[in-house]
Amino acid sequence: MFQYIARYMIEVYCVRKEKKLKKRWETIVEEYENELREYYNHVCNCCGKLCRQSQIKTLTRDVLEEKIFPQQFIQNVFHVDRTSKKFCKTCHHHILRGTISKLALCNGLEFPVVDKLLLKLNRLEERLLAARHVFQTLWTGMGPDGQYKTKGGIVNVPVDVDTSVNVLPRAMEDTHMIHVRLARKLEYQHNYMSGIVRPKLLYKAAKVLVNKPLFIEEGIKLSSSWSNNNFNEDNYEEDFLDNEFYSNTAIHETLLTSDTLGFNSLATASVRIAPAEGYTPISLLFDEKCEFLAFPTVFGGYHMTPTINNKPLSYSDFAKSITTRYDRRVAERAIMKTWQCESGPFNGHSILHSYYRIEFQQRGSSHAHMLLWLKDAPSFNIDSIESDQEICDFVDSIVTCSTDNLSDNLVKIQTHHHSHTCYKGRKNSQCRFNIPYYPMRCTTILRPLPEDFPGQQRKKI
């Protein structure tokens, strides 16, 4: 009799525990969905700032018209989307008072439209067309894998765009691309940037850039010696200009650049230049057009002059506006270009959609948590066991836990080594992180256990 009572009590305990765990899981899912809704994916219609849902307030045109606000004021307020009702709390507060926030896009903060030809340039080609070269020394904090920090002053040097472009080969028999190395001075041993450039694309982009208002104002001109040297722009392949491989590949920006791309055998064809050598640096405090001349692919050769109440907007407010904007051209992460490249790590499966968060470890090393939707990837069918193997084969084609093709140094750095933190609060010598994690024999999709699965065995699993 006692055994039956004990068994009954155990079954009741397991059922209650399962209900408690199920309720806890539902709570976790609800909190996760709330966090997604709270993500910075809402755009303020007035200042263009990315906001969380809790930072958004709604306002309609009818409300403003009832308050008899001028039509020009209403047009300035509904700047991003004429039909959107979303505004950040700051802009919402100003609008109801009949004023406009200092970070509103109508104050001259809207990004200029960049010519499509300039958007095809890679980072090295952009440097060659920039009228300002900004040098800064970057070091890693808390070890070689830590977050980057600036050491010393930032040097801003004006350069001659015409000299940078015309130093490249430009004869008809030259190749469509060449390897270029940039140095601060030619007498220095190391290069601060190197990679592939397309000379003819560079010249066509330069012709577009020198006709922009800022470059005309600065008196920057381009000589015609290139086009006079057997260069027929009409016969130049447009497909080559649009090739994404040459736009996103083989650009190294470091003081310790090593030639790891096979260009040592082409050393004679490589061009090494120092565009900023011989020019006097200009203080960043007195160079008001530094950013606009240094980044032509961001500002497109235009000078933004935001004002509030006929007074120039402070630089800190300007920087705050462009870095928190829904237009991410300033805060663009270059690593996304490597993901979306056809020769990237996904065997030709391009990214249709992505969601990711960048986090930093305590030592400062950044890492990404992401969800990716790949083109032509197999879909999981919960009702079909046959789809499991198809998905496993797809995962094995792009993901591996093998270290056969990795260097010993990389494996050593990425291997966990037990320390005193592993045994914190433990009387035994077992790692509290349960490391090492042993891999499965093969890729497997783990399906949920049946609902009638015994509670005790479920706990053991």
Coordinates of C-alpha atoms in Angstrom, one line a residue:
M1 CA 0.0 0.0 0.0
F2 CA 2.8 2.4 0.9
Q3 CA 4.5 1.7 -2.5
Y4 CA 1.4 2.7 -4.4
I5 CA 1.1 5.9 -2.4
A6 CA 4.7 6.8 -3.0
R7 CA 4.4 6.1 -6.7
Y8 CA 1.3 8.2 -6.9
M9 CA 3.1 11.1 -5.0
I10 CA 6.0 10.9 -7.4
E11 CA 3.7 11.1 -10.5
V12 CA 1.8 14.0 -9.0
Y13 CA 5.2 15.8 -8.3
C14 CA 6.4 15.2 -11.9
V15 CA 3.1 16.4 -13.4
R16 CA 3.2 19.6 -11.3
K17 CA 6.9 20.2 -12.2
E18 CA 6.2 19.8 -15.9
K19 CA 3.3 22.3 -15.7
K20 CA 5.6 24.7 -13.8
L21 CA 8.3 24.3 -16.4
K22 CA 5.8 24.7 -19.3
K23 CA 4.5 27.9 -17.6
R24 CA 8.0 29.1 -17.2
W25 CA 8.8 28.5 -20.8
E26 CA 5.7 30.4 -21.9
T27 CA 6.9 33.3 -19.8
I28 CA 10.3 33.2 -21.3
V29 CA 8.8 33.2 -24.9
E30 CA 6.6 36.1 -24.0
E31 CA 9.6 38.1 -22.6
Y32 CA 11.6 37.3 -25.7
E33 CA 8.8 38.5 -28.0
N34 CA 8.6 41.7 -25.9
E35 CA 12.3 42.2 -26.3
L36 CA 11.9 41.9 -30.1
R37 CA 9.2 44.5 -30.1
E38 CA 11.5 46.7 -27.9
Y39 CA 14.4 46.5 -30.4
Y40 CA 15.5 49.6 -32.2
N41 CA 13.5 49.1 -35.4
H42 CA 11.1 52.1 -35.1
V43 CA 12.0 55.3 -37.1
C44 CA 11.1 58.7 -35.8
N45 CA 9.3 60.5 -38.7
C46 CA 10.8 63.9 -37.8
C47 CA 14.5 63.3 -36.9
G48 CA 15.0 59.8 -38.5
K49 CA 16.3 58.3 -35.2
L50 CA 16.1 54.6 -34.6
C51 CA 14.0 54.0 -31.4
R52 CA 12.6 51.3 -29.2
Q53 CA 8.9 50.8 -29.1
S54 CA 8.8 52.3 -25.6
Q55 CA 10.4 55.5 -27.0
I56 CA 7.8 56.0 -29.7
K57 CA 4.7 58.1 -29.5
T58 CA 2.0 58.5 -32.2
L59 CA 0.8 61.7 -33.7
T60 CA -1.5 62.3 -36.7
R61 CA -1.8 65.1 -39.2
D62 CA -5.4 65.7 -38.1
V63 CA -4.2 66.6 -34.6
L64 CA -1.8 69.2 -35.9
E65 CA -4.4 70.6 -38.3
E66 CA -6.8 71.0 -35.4
K67 CA -4.2 73.0 -33.6
I68 CA -4.0 75.3 -36.7
F69 CA -0.3 74.7 -37.3
P70 CA 1.0 76.0 -40.6
Q71 CA 1.2 73.6 -43.5
Q72 CA 4.9 74.2 -43.9
F73 CA 5.4 73.2 -40.2
I74 CA 3.4 70.0 -40.8
Q75 CA 5.4 69.2 -43.9
N76 CA 8.7 69.6 -42.0
V77 CA 7.5 67.3 -39.2
F78 CA 6.3 64.5 -41.4
H79 CA 9.7 64.3 -43.2
V80 CA 10.7 60.6 -43.5
D81 CA 7.3 59.1 -44.3
R82 CA 4.2 61.3 -45.0
T83 CA 1.9 58.5 -43.8
S84 CA 3.8 57.4 -40.7
K85 CA 2.5 58.4 -37.2
K86 CA 5.6 57.4 -35.2
F87 CA 7.7 60.1 -33.4
C88 CA 10.3 59.9 -30.7
K89 CA 9.5 61.4 -27.3
T90 CA 11.7 64.4 -27.9
C91 CA 10.2 65.3 -31.2
H92 CA 6.7 64.6 -30.0
H93 CA 7.2 67.0 -27.1
H94 CA 8.5 69.8 -29.4
I95 CA 5.8 69.3 -32.0
L96 CA 2.9 69.7 -29.5
R97 CA 4.6 73.0 -28.4
G98 CA 4.7 74.2 -32.0
T99 CA 8.5 73.9 -32.3
I100 CA 10.9 71.6 -34.1
S101 CA 13.7 69.6 -32.4
K102 CA 17.2 70.6 -33.2
L103 CA 17.9 67.2 -34.6
A104 CA 15.0 67.3 -37.1
L105 CA 16.0 66.3 -40.6
C106 CA 14.5 69.6 -42.0
N107 CA 17.3 71.5 -40.3
G108 CA 19.7 70.4 -43.0
L109 CA 20.5 67.0 -41.5
E110 CA 19.2 64.8 -44.3
F111 CA 21.9 62.8 -46.1
P112 CA 22.6 63.8 -49.6
V113 CA 22.0 61.4 -52.5
V114 CA 25.2 59.7 -53.5
D115 CA 25.9 59.0 -57.2
K116 CA 25.6 55.3 -58.0
L117 CA 29.0 55.2 -59.5
L118 CA 30.6 56.3 -56.2
L119 CA 28.7 53.5 -54.3
K120 CA 30.6 50.9 -56.4
L121 CA 34.0 52.0 -54.9
N122 CA 35.7 49.8 -52.3
R123 CA 37.5 51.3 -49.3
L124 CA 40.8 51.6 -51.0
E125 CA 39.4 53.3 -54.1
E126 CA 37.5 55.7 -51.8
R127 CA 40.8 56.6 -50.1
L128 CA 42.4 57.4 -53.5
L129 CA 39.5 59.8 -54.3
A130 CA 39.3 61.4 -50.8
A131 CA 40.7 65.0 -50.5
R132 CA 41.5 64.3 -46.8
H133 CA 43.4 61.4 -45.4
V134 CA 42.9 60.9 -41.7
F135 CA 45.5 58.9 -39.9
Q136 CA 45.0 57.4 -36.4
T137 CA 46.9 54.7 -34.5
L138 CA 44.7 51.8 -33.3
W139 CA 45.6 49.4 -30.6
T140 CA 43.7 46.6 -28.9
G141 CA 42.9 46.8 -25.2
M142 CA 43.2 43.9 -22.8
G143 CA 45.1 41.5 -25.1
P144 CA 45.4 41.0 -28.8
D145 CA 41.7 40.1 -29.2
G146 CA 40.4 43.1 -27.3
Q147 CA 38.3 46.0 -28.5
Y148 CA 40.2 48.7 -30.6
K149 CA 41.1 52.0 -29.1
T150 CA 42.8 55.1 -30.4
K151 CA 46.3 56.0 -29.2
G152 CA 47.8 59.4 -29.8
G153 CA 46.5 62.2 -31.9
I154 CA 44.5 62.0 -35.1
V155 CA 46.4 63.5 -38.1
N156 CA 44.3 65.1 -40.8
V157 CA 46.2 65.7 -44.1
P158 CA 44.9 67.3 -47.3
V159 CA 45.8 65.5 -50.5
D160 CA 45.6 66.1 -54.2
V161 CA 43.0 63.9 -55.8
D162 CA 44.4 64.4 -59.3
T163 CA 47.9 63.2 -58.2
S164 CA 46.4 60.1 -56.6
V165 CA 44.4 59.1 -59.6
N166 CA 46.9 59.9 -62.3
V167 CA 49.7 58.0 -60.7
L168 CA 47.9 54.7 -61.6
P169 CA 48.5 52.9 -65.0
R170 CA 46.1 54.1 -67.7
A171 CA 47.3 52.6 -71.0
M172 CA 45.0 50.4 -73.0
E173 CA 47.1 47.3 -72.5
D174 CA 46.9 47.6 -68.7
T175 CA 44.8 45.1 -66.8
H176 CA 41.3 45.9 -65.5
M177 CA 42.6 45.9 -61.9
I178 CA 45.9 46.5 -60.2
H179 CA 47.3 46.1 -56.7
V180 CA 47.9 49.3 -54.8
R181 CA 49.7 49.9 -51.5
L182 CA 49.2 53.1 -49.6
A183 CA 51.9 54.4 -47.1
R184 CA 52.1 57.5 -45.0
K185 CA 55.6 58.0 -46.4
L186 CA 57.5 56.1 -49.0
E187 CA 60.5 55.7 -46.7
Y188 CA 58.3 53.8 -44.2
Q189 CA 58.6 50.0 -44.4
H190 CA 54.9 49.2 -43.7
N191 CA 51.7 50.1 -45.6
Y192 CA 48.6 51.3 -43.8
M193 CA 46.3 50.0 -46.6
S194 CA 46.6 47.7 -49.6
G195 CA 44.4 45.9 -52.0
I196 CA 42.8 45.8 -55.5
V197 CA 41.6 48.9 -57.4
R198 CA 40.0 49.4 -60.8
P199 CA 41.8 52.3 -62.4
K200 CA 39.2 53.1 -65.1
L201 CA 36.3 52.9 -62.6
L202 CA 38.4 55.2 -60.3
Y203 CA 38.8 57.8 -63.1
K204 CA 35.1 57.7 -64.0
A205 CA 34.1 58.2 -60.4
A206 CA 36.7 61.0 -60.0
K207 CA 35.1 62.8 -63.0
V208 CA 31.7 62.6 -61.3
L209 CA 33.1 63.7 -57.9
V210 CA 35.0 66.8 -59.1
N211 CA 31.7 68.2 -60.5
K212 CA 30.0 68.1 -57.1
P213 CA 29.5 71.4 -55.2
L214 CA 32.0 70.7 -52.4
F215 CA 34.8 69.8 -54.8
I216 CA 34.1 72.7 -57.0
E217 CA 34.1 75.0 -54.0
E218 CA 37.5 73.6 -52.9
G219 CA 38.9 74.1 -56.4
I220 CA 39.6 70.4 -56.9
K221 CA 40.1 69.5 -60.6
L222 CA 41.1 66.5 -62.6
S223 CA 43.5 66.6 -65.5
S224 CA 42.5 65.0 -68.9
S225 CA 45.8 63.2 -69.3
W226 CA 44.2 59.9 -68.5
S227 CA 41.4 60.1 -71.1
N228 CA 43.9 61.4 -73.7
N229 CA 46.0 58.3 -73.3
N230 CA 44.0 55.8 -75.5
F231 CA 41.2 55.4 -73.0
N232 CA 37.8 54.9 -74.5
E233 CA 35.2 55.0 -71.7
D234 CA 32.5 53.7 -74.0
N235 CA 34.3 50.4 -74.6
Y236 CA 34.8 49.7 -70.9
E237 CA 32.8 46.8 -69.6
E238 CA 30.0 47.9 -67.2
D239 CA 29.8 44.4 -65.8
F240 CA 33.3 44.8 -64.4
L241 CA 32.3 48.0 -62.7
D242 CA 29.3 46.2 -61.0
N243 CA 31.3 43.1 -59.9
E244 CA 30.7 42.8 -56.2
F245 CA 33.9 40.7 -55.8
Y246 CA 36.1 43.7 -56.6
S247 CA 34.1 46.0 -54.5
N248 CA 34.3 44.0 -51.2
T249 CA 37.5 41.9 -51.5
A250 CA 41.1 42.2 -50.7
I251 CA 41.2 45.4 -48.8
H252 CA 43.6 45.5 -45.8
E253 CA 43.8 48.5 -43.5
T254 CA 46.5 48.1 -41.0
L255 CA 50.0 49.4 -40.1
L256 CA 51.3 45.8 -40.4
T257 CA 49.9 44.7 -43.7
S258 CA 51.4 41.5 -45.0
D259 CA 50.9 40.3 -48.6
T260 CA 48.8 37.2 -48.0
L261 CA 46.8 37.3 -51.2
G262 CA 49.5 36.1 -53.6
F263 CA 50.6 39.5 -54.8
N264 CA 54.3 38.9 -54.0
S265 CA 54.7 37.3 -57.4
L266 CA 53.2 40.5 -58.9
A267 CA 55.4 42.9 -57.0
T268 CA 56.6 44.6 -60.2
A269 CA 53.0 45.3 -61.2
S270 CA 52.0 46.7 -57.8
V271 CA 51.9 50.4 -57.2
R272 CA 53.0 51.9 -53.9
I273 CA 52.2 55.5 -53.3
A274 CA 52.0 58.0 -50.4
P275 CA 49.3 60.5 -51.3
A276 CA 49.7 62.5 -48.1
E277 CA 53.5 62.8 -48.2
G278 CA 54.7 66.4 -48.4
Y279 CA 51.5 68.0 -47.3
T280 CA 51.0 69.9 -44.1
P281 CA 48.4 68.5 -41.7
I282 CA 45.4 70.5 -40.7
S283 CA 43.9 70.5 -37.2
L284 CA 40.5 68.8 -37.0
L285 CA 39.3 71.7 -35.0
F286 CA 39.7 74.2 -37.9
D287 CA 38.9 71.9 -40.8
E288 CA 35.1 72.1 -40.9
K289 CA 34.8 70.0 -44.1
C290 CA 37.1 67.2 -43.0
E291 CA 34.5 64.4 -42.9
F292 CA 32.8 65.5 -46.1
L293 CA 36.1 65.5 -48.0
A294 CA 37.4 62.3 -46.4
F295 CA 34.4 60.1 -47.1
P296 CA 33.0 60.7 -50.6
T297 CA 31.0 57.5 -50.6
V298 CA 29.1 58.7 -47.6
F299 CA 28.5 62.3 -48.4
G300 CA 28.8 62.2 -52.2
G301 CA 30.8 65.4 -52.6
Y302 CA 28.3 67.6 -50.7
H303 CA 28.8 69.8 -47.6
M304 CA 26.1 69.4 -45.0
T305 CA 25.5 72.7 -43.1
P306 CA 22.7 72.0 -40.5
T307 CA 21.4 75.0 -38.7
I308 CA 18.9 75.7 -35.9
N309 CA 17.4 79.1 -35.5
N310 CA 19.9 80.4 -38.1
K311 CA 22.8 79.2 -36.0
P312 CA 25.1 76.3 -36.9
L313 CA 24.4 73.1 -35.2
S314 CA 27.1 71.9 -32.8
Y315 CA 29.4 69.1 -34.0
S316 CA 28.4 66.8 -31.2
D317 CA 24.7 67.1 -32.1
F318 CA 25.6 66.5 -35.8
A319 CA 27.6 63.4 -34.9
K320 CA 24.7 62.1 -32.7
S321 CA 22.2 62.6 -35.5
I322 CA 24.1 60.7 -38.3
T323 CA 25.1 57.8 -36.0
T324 CA 21.6 57.1 -34.7
R325 CA 19.9 57.5 -38.1
Y326 CA 17.9 54.9 -39.8
D327 CA 20.2 55.4 -42.8
R328 CA 23.2 53.3 -41.6
R329 CA 25.7 54.5 -44.2
V330 CA 27.8 56.1 -41.4
A331 CA 27.6 53.1 -38.9
E332 CA 27.7 50.4 -41.6
R333 CA 29.5 47.3 -40.5
A334 CA 31.9 46.1 -43.2
I335 CA 31.6 42.5 -42.1
M336 CA 28.2 42.3 -43.7
K337 CA 29.8 42.7 -47.1
T338 CA 31.7 39.5 -46.5
W339 CA 28.5 37.7 -45.5
Q340 CA 26.6 38.8 -48.6
C341 CA 29.4 38.2 -51.1
E342 CA 28.7 35.4 -53.5
S343 CA 32.1 33.8 -52.6
G344 CA 31.3 34.1 -48.9
P345 CA 31.0 31.3 -46.3
F346 CA 27.5 30.0 -47.4
N347 CA 28.4 28.3 -50.7
G348 CA 26.6 30.7 -52.9
H349 CA 23.5 31.0 -50.8
S350 CA 22.9 34.8 -50.6
I351 CA 21.3 36.3 -47.5
L352 CA 17.7 37.3 -47.9
H353 CA 17.2 38.6 -44.4
S354 CA 19.2 38.9 -41.3
Y355 CA 18.8 39.7 -37.6
Y356 CA 21.9 40.1 -35.5
R357 CA 23.2 41.7 -32.3
I358 CA 26.8 42.7 -31.6
E359 CA 28.0 42.0 -28.0
F360 CA 31.3 42.5 -26.2
Q361 CA 33.0 40.1 -23.8
Q362 CA 34.5 41.4 -20.6
R363 CA 37.9 41.5 -22.3
G364 CA 36.4 43.7 -25.1
S365 CA 36.3 41.2 -27.9
S366 CA 33.2 41.6 -30.1
H367 CA 31.0 38.8 -31.3
A368 CA 27.7 38.5 -33.1
H369 CA 24.5 36.6 -32.4
M370 CA 22.5 36.3 -35.5
L371 CA 19.7 34.7 -37.4
L372 CA 20.1 34.3 -41.2
W373 CA 17.6 33.5 -43.9
L374 CA 19.5 32.0 -46.9
K375 CA 18.3 31.8 -50.4
D376 CA 17.4 28.3 -51.7
A377 CA 18.0 26.8 -48.2
P378 CA 15.9 23.7 -47.3
S379 CA 12.9 24.3 -45.1
F380 CA 12.2 22.2 -42.0
N381 CA 9.0 20.2 -42.1
I382 CA 8.0 19.1 -38.6
D383 CA 5.7 16.4 -40.1
S384 CA 8.3 14.9 -42.4
I385 CA 11.2 12.8 -41.1
E386 CA 12.7 12.8 -44.7
S387 CA 13.4 16.6 -44.5
D388 CA 15.7 16.0 -41.5
Q389 CA 18.5 14.4 -43.6
E390 CA 18.2 17.2 -46.2
I391 CA 18.7 19.8 -43.6
C392 CA 21.6 17.9 -42.0
D393 CA 23.4 17.7 -45.3
F394 CA 22.9 21.4 -45.9
V395 CA 24.3 22.2 -42.4
D396 CA 27.3 20.0 -43.0
S397 CA 28.0 21.8 -46.2
I398 CA 28.6 25.2 -44.4
V399 CA 29.3 24.3 -40.8
T400 CA 31.9 22.0 -39.3
C401 CA 33.5 21.3 -35.9
S402 CA 36.6 19.8 -37.5
T403 CA 40.0 21.5 -36.9
D404 CA 41.8 19.8 -39.8
N405 CA 42.0 22.9 -41.9
L406 CA 42.9 25.3 -39.1
S407 CA 46.3 26.4 -37.9
D408 CA 47.5 25.1 -34.5
N409 CA 47.8 28.6 -33.1
L410 CA 44.1 29.4 -33.9
V411 CA 43.0 26.2 -32.3
K412 CA 45.1 26.9 -29.2
I413 CA 43.6 30.4 -28.8
Q414 CA 40.0 29.1 -29.2
T415 CA 40.5 26.2 -26.8
H416 CA 39.1 26.5 -23.2
H417 CA 41.7 26.3 -20.5
H418 CA 40.5 25.7 -16.9
S419 CA 41.2 28.4 -14.4
H420 CA 40.2 29.3 -10.9
T421 CA 36.9 30.6 -12.1
C422 CA 35.9 27.2 -13.4
Y423 CA 35.9 25.8 -9.9
K424 CA 34.4 28.8 -8.2
G425 CA 31.9 27.6 -5.5
R426 CA 32.8 23.9 -6.3
K427 CA 34.2 21.5 -3.8
N428 CA 35.1 19.0 -6.5
S429 CA 37.4 19.5 -9.5
Q430 CA 34.6 19.5 -12.0
C431 CA 34.4 22.6 -14.3
R432 CA 31.2 24.5 -13.5
F433 CA 30.8 25.2 -17.2
N434 CA 30.8 21.4 -17.9
I435 CA 33.6 21.9 -20.5
P436 CA 34.7 20.1 -22.7
Y437 CA 31.6 19.8 -24.9
Y438 CA 31.8 16.7 -26.9
P439 CA 30.4 16.8 -30.4
M440 CA 27.9 14.3 -31.8
R441 CA 28.9 11.6 -34.2
C442 CA 26.9 13.3 -36.9
T443 CA 24.6 16.3 -37.4
T444 CA 21.2 15.4 -35.9
I445 CA 17.9 17.3 -35.5
L446 CA 16.6 16.8 -32.0
R447 CA 12.8 16.6 -32.0
P448 CA 10.7 17.1 -28.9
L449 CA 10.0 14.1 -26.7
P450 CA 6.5 12.7 -26.8
E451 CA 4.1 14.1 -24.2
D452 CA 3.5 10.7 -22.7
F453 CA 7.3 10.2 -22.1
P454 CA 7.9 9.2 -18.5
G455 CA 8.9 12.2 -16.3
Q456 CA 11.9 10.4 -14.6
Q457 CA 13.5 9.4 -17.9
R458 CA 12.8 12.9 -19.3
K459 CA 14.8 14.3 -16.4
K460 CA 17.7 12.0 -17.0
I461 CA 17.9 12.9 -20.7

